[in-house]
Coordinates of C-alpha atoms in Angstrom, one line a residue:
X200 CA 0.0 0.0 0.0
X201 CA 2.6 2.2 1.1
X202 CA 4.8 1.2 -2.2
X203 CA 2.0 1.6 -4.3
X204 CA 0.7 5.2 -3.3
X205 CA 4.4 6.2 -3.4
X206 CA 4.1 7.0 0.2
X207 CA 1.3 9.6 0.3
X208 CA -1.1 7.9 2.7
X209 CA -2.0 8.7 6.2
X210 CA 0.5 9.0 9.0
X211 CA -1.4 6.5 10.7
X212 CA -0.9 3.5 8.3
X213 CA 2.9 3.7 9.7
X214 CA 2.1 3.7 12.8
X215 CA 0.0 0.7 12.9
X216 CA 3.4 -1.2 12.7
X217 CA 4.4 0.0 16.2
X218 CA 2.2 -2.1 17.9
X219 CA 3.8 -5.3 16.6
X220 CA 5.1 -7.4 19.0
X221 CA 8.1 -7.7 17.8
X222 CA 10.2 -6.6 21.0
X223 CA 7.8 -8.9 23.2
X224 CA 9.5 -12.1 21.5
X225 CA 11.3 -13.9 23.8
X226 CA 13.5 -16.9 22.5
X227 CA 14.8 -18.0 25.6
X228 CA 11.5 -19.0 26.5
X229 CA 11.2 -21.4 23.6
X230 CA 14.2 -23.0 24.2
X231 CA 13.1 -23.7 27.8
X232 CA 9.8 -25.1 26.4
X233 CA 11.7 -27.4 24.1
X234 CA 13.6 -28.7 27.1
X235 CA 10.6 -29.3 28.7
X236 CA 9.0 -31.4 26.3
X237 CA 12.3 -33.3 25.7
X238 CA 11.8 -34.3 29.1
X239 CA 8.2 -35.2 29.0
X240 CA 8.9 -37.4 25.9
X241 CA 12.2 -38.8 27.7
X242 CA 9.7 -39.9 30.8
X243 CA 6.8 -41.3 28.1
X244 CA 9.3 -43.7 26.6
X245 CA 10.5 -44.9 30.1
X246 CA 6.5 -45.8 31.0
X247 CA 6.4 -47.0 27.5
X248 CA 9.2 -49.4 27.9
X249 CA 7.6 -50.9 31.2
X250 CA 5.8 -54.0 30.5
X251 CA 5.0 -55.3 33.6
X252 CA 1.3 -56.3 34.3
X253 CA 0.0 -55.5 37.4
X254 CA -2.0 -53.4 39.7
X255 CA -0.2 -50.2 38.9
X256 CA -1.0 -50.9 34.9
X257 CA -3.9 -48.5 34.9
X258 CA -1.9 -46.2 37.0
X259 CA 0.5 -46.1 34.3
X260 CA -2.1 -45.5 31.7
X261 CA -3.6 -42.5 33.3
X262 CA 0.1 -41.2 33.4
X263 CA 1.1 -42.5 30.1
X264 CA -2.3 -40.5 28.7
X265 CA -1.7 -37.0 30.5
X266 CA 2.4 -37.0 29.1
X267 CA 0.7 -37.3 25.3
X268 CA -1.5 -34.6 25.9
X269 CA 1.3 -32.5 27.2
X270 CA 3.0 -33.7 24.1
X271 CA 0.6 -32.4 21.8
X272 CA 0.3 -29.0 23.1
X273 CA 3.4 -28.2 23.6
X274 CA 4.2 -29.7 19.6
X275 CA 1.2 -26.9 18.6
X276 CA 1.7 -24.5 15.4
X277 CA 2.7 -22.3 17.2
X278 CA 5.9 -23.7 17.3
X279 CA 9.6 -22.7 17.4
X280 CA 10.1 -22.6 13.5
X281 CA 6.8 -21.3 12.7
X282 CA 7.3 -18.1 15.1
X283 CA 10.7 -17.5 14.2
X284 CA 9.7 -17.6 10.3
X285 CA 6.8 -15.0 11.4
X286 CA 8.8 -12.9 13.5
X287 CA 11.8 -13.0 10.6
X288 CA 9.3 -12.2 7.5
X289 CA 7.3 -9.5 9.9
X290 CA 10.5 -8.1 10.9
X291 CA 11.8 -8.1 7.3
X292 CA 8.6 -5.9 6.3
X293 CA 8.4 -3.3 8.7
X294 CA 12.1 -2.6 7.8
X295 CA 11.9 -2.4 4.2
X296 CA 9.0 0.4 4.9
X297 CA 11.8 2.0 7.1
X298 CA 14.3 1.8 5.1
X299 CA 12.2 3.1 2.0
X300 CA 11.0 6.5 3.4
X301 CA 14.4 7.1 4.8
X302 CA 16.0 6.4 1.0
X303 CA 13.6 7.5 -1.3
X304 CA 11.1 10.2 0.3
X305 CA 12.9 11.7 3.2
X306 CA 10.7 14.9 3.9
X307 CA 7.7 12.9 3.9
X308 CA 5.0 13.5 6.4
X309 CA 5.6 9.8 7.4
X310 CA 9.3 10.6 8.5
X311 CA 8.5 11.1 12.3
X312 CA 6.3 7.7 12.3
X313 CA 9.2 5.9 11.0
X314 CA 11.7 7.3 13.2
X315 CA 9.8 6.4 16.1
X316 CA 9.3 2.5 14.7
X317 CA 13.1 2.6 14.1
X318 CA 14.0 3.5 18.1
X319 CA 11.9 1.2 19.3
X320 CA 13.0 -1.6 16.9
X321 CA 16.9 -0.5 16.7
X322 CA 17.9 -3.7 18.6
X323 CA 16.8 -6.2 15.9
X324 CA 18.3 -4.3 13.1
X325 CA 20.7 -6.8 11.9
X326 CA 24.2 -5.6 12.3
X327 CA 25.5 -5.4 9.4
X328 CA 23.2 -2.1 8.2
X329 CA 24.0 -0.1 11.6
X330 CA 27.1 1.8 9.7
X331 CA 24.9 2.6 6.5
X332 CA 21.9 3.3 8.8
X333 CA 23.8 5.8 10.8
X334 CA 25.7 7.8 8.1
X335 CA 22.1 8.1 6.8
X336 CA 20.9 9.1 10.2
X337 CA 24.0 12.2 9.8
X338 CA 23.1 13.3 7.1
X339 CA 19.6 13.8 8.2
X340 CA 20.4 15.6 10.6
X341 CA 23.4 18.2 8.8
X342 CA 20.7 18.9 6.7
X343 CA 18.8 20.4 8.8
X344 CA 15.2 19.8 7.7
X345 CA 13.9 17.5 10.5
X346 CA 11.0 19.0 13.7
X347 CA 12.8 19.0 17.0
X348 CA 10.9 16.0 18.0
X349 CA 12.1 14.1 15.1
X350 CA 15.7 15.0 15.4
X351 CA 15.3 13.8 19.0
X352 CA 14.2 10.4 17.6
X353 CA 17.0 10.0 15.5
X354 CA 19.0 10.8 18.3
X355 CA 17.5 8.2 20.5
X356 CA 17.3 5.6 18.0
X357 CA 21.4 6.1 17.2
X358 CA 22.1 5.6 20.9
X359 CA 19.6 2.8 21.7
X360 CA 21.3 0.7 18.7
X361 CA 25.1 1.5 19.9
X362 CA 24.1 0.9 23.5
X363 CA 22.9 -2.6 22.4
X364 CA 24.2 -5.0 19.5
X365 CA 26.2 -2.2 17.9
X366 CA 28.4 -1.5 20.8
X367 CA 30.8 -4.0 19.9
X368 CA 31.1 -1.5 16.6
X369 CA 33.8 1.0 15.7
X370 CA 31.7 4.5 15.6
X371 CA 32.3 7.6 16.9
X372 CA 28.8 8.8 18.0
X373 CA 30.5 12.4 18.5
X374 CA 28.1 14.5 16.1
X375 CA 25.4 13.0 17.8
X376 CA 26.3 14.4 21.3
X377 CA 26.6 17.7 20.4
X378 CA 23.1 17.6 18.2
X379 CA 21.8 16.8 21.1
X380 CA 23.7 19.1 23.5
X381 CA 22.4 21.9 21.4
X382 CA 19.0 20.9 21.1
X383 CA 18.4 20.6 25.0
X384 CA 18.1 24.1 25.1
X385 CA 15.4 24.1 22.2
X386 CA 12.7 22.7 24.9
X387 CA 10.3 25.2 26.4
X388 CA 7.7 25.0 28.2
X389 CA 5.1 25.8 25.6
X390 CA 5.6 23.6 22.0
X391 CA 8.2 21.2 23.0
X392 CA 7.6 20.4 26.6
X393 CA 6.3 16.9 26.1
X394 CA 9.2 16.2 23.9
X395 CA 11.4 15.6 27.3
X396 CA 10.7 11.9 28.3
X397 CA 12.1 11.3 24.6
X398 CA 15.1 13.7 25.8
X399 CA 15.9 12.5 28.8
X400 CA 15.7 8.7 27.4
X401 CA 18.4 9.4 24.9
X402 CA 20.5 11.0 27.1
X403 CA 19.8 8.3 29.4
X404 CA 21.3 5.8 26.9
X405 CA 24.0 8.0 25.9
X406 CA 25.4 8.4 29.3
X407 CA 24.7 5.8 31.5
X408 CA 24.1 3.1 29.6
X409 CA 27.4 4.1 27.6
X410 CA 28.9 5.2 31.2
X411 CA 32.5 3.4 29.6
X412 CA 32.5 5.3 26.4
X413 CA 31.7 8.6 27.6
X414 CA 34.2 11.5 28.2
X415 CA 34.3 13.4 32.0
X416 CA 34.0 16.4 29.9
X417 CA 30.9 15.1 28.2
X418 CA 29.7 13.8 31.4
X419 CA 29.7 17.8 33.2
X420 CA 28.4 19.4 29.9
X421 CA 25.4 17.6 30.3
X422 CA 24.9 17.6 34.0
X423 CA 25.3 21.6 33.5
X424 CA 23.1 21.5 30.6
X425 CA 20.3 19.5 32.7
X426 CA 20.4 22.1 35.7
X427 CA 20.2 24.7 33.3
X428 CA 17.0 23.6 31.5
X429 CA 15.4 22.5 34.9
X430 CA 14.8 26.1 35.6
X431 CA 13.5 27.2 32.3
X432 CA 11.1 24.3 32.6
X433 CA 7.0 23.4 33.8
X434 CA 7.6 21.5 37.4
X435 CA 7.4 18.1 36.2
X436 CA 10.0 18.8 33.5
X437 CA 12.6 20.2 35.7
X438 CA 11.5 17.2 38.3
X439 CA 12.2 14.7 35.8
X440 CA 15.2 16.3 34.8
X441 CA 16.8 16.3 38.1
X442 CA 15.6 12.7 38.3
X443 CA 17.8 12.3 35.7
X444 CA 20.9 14.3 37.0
X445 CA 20.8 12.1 40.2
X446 CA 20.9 9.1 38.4
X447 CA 24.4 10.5 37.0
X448 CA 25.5 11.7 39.6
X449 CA 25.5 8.5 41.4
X450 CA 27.2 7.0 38.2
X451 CA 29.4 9.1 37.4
X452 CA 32.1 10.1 40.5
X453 CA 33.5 13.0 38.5
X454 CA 30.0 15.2 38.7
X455 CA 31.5 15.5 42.6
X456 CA 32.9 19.1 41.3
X457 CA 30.0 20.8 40.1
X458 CA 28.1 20.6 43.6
X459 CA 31.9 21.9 44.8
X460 CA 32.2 25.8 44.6
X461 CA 35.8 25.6 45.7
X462 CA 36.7 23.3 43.1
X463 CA 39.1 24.0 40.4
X464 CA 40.4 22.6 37.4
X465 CA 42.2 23.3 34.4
X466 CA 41.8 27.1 32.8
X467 CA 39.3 28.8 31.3
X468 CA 35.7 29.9 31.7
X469 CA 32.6 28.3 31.1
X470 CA 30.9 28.9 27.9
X471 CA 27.2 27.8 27.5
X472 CA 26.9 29.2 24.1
X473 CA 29.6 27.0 22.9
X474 CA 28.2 24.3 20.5
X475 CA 30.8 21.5 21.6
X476 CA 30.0 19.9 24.6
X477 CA 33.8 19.0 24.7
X478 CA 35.2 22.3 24.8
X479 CA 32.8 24.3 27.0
X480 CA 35.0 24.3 29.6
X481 CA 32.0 22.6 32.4
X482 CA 35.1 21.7 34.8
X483 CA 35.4 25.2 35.4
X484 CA 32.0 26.0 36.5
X485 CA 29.6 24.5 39.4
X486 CA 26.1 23.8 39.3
X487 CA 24.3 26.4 41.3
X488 CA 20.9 26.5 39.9
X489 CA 20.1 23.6 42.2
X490 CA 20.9 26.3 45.1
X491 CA 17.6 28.1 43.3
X492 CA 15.6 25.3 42.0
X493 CA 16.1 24.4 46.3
X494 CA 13.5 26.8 46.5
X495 CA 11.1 25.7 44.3
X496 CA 7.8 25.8 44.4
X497 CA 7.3 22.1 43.7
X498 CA 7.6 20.2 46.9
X499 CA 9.0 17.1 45.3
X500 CA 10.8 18.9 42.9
X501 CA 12.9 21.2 45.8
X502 CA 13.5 17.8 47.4
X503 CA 15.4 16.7 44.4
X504 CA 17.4 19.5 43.7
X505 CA 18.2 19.5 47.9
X506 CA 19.3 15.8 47.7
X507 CA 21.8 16.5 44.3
X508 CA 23.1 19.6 46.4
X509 CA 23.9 16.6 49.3
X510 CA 25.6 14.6 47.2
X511 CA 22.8 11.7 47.3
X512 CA 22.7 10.5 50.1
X513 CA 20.7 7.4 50.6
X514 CA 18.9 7.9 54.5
X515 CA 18.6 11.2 56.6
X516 CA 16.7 14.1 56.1
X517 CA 18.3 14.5 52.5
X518 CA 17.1 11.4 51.3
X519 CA 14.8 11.6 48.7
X520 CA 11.4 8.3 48.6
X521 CA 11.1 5.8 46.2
X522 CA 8.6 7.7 44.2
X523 CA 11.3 10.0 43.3
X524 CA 14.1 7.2 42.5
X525 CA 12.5 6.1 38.9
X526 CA 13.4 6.4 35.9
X527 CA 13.2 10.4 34.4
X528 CA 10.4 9.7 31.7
X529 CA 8.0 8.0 34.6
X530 CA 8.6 10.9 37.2
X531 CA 7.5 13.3 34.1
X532 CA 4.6 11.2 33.9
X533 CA 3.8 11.1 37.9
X534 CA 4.1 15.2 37.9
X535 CA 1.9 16.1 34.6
X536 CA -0.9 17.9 34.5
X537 CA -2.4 16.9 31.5
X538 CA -5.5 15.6 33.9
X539 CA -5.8 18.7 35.4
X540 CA -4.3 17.8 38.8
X541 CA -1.5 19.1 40.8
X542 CA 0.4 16.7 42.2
X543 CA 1.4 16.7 45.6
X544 CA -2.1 18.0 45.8
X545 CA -2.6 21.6 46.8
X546 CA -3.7 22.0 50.3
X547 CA -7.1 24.6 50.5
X548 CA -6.9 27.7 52.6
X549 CA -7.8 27.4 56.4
X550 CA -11.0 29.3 57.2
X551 CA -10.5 32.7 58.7
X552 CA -11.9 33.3 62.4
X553 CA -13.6 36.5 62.7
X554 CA -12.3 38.7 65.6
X555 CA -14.2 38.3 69.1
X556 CA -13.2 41.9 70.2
X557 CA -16.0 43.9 67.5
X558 CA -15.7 47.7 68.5
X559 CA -19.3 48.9 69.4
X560 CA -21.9 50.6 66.7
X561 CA -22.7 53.3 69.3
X562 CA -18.9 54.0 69.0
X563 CA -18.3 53.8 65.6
X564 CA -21.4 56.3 65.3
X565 CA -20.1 59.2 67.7
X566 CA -16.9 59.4 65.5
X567 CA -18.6 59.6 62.1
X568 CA -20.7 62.5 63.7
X569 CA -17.2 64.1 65.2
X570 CA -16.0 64.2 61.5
X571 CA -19.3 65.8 59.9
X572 CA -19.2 68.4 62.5
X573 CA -15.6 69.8 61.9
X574 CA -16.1 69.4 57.9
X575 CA -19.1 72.1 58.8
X576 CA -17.2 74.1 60.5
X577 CA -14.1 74.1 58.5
X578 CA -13.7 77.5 56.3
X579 CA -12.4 76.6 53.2
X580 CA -12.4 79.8 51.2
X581 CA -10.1 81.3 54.2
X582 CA -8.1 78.5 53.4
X583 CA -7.7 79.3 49.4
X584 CA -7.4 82.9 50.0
X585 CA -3.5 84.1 49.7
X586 CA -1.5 84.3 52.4
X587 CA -0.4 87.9 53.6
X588 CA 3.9 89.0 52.3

């Protein structure tokens, strides 16, 4: 269909391949299946070659009869050739489509459809197209055409493929960390705020899962760039974004210097504006938003930015609860207001007591009638008139 109509169809045709269930296949189960009934048919054939007659024969029967229907449901069609030829052909279909739009008709409307399918699919891509598949991915993105989200996808899928099969591959990811360095500060809190749990994912990937690969001077450019965009952000995007920073702080021991206003390293001064995340000189600076975001007023979200300041510390008053230790893209979740609910819930103004001690009316009356009287006996053309020189 897609082939046919050379690719003008509706968005939602590619994205009916998402819901495949192609990442829910799970070989390993199979194989212990197989086992299984390798067993079952190991124990049929030692009742089978018992050939006594006694009182145990119908016993044995009984037994001999439940093995075979075991047998025969576990030898059903849906068997371990049949499901690996349907997830190989399935597999092979959705990524010709991929592949296709990304060749032949790259500022198609269906460009931010297949991107999505391709991070979420990156880790059955056969390895031998992740080089061809990335250089295509670069040039995408030097030319400049793509929508913030979909630049963030190829982003995400580039990192979710080298942090699994392809990271036994020789490719320097490096223009992809500063694409994404720069395009951090493209989220606001208007058109692209729901664009962060993609964010966050792919940085997520790129330095933690990648924690080995991953340069200390990468490693404080980001964790700057994070505090940074907390404060420019809706609550639950600076929450989940100093979810994230915790998360690398407790990975990565070198992050110790930005909550460090004495420290000092190297020379230079820190230069946000800088495009390379390598060269921004991060060592040189500390992180003191979190001193303002300390203050926030997001309960949970001052919490965070308290417990970074602490260094992380995992019981005492600094601790933070294990609502606020998932994962960044969950924690935006938790915090959105897309239901129209604050959450920690907002607690309604206490009612206001009215005084006991009420000054009497009789009173109140004599001092109106005080004023009245001096207003009539005020002279206010004596008052205009010049004064004598």
């Amino acid at each position: 269909l897609v082939k046919s109509r050379k690719h003008n169809v509706k968005v939602e045709v590619v994205d009916v391949l998402r819901s495949l269930r192609i990442k829910d296949v799970n070989l390993d189960k199979e194989k212990e299946e197989e086992i299984e009934m390798k067993k079952k048919e190991a124990r049929r054939q030692k009742l089978m070659e018992k050939n006594h007659i006694s009182r145990q024969e119908k016993k044995r029967k009984k037994r001999l009869e439940m093995l075979n229907r075991e047998l025969l449901e576990s030898k059903g069609e849906e068997g371990k050739k049949v499901k690996e030829k349907f997830f190989t052909e399935a597999t092979k279909i959705v990524f010709t489509i991929y592949f296709r739009v990304l060749k032949s008709f790259p500022r198609s409307n269906l460009m931010g459809s297949v991107l999505e399918g391709l991070a979420k699919f990156a880790h059955v891509i056969n390895i031998e197209f992740f080089s061809d598949l990335i250089a295509v991915f670069q040039s995408l993105l030097a030319q400049d055409f793509l929508s913030h989200r979909d630049s963030l996808l190829v982003v995400s899928a580039v990192f979710t493929i080298l942090s699994g099969q392809g990271e036994a591959l020789n490719i320097d990811p490096a223009s992809f960390y500063t694409h994404l360095y720069n395009l951090l500060f493209d989220i606001e809190p208007f058109r692209t705020h729901n664009d962060i749990p993609l964010a966050m994912q792919a940085l997520y990937d790129m330095i933690i899962k990648r924690r080995k690969r991953v340069s200390k001077a990468r490693v404080l450019a980001f964790s700057k760039r994070l505090g940074t965009l907390a404060m420019q952000l809706l609550h639950n995007g600076a929450a989940s974004c100093l979810a994230l920073l915790r998360e690398i702080v407790n990975t990565h021991t070198v992050t110790a210097q930005l909550l460090d206003s004495q420290h000092e390293v190297g020379s230079g001064v820190f230069d946000a504006s800088i495009l390379n995340p390598e060269h921004c000189s991060a060592s040189n600076t500390t992180c003191w938003e979190l001193a303002m975001l300390s203050s926030h007023y997001h309960t949970p979200t001052a919490k965070l930015a308290k417990h970074i300041c602490a260094q992380c510390p995992t019981s005492g008053e600094l601790s933070v609860p294990q609502e606020l230790k998932k994962p960044s893209p969950e924690v935006f979740a938790d915090f959105s207001m897309d239901e129209m609910g604050f959450n920690p819930a907002i607690r309604p103004p206490g009612s206001i007591k009215a005084s006991k001690q009420n000054t009497p009316v009789s009173i109140k009356m004599n001092i109106v009638d005080q004023i009245v009287q001096d207003c009539d006996n005020m002279d206010f053309m004596s008052a205009l008139a010049p004064s004598p020189t």
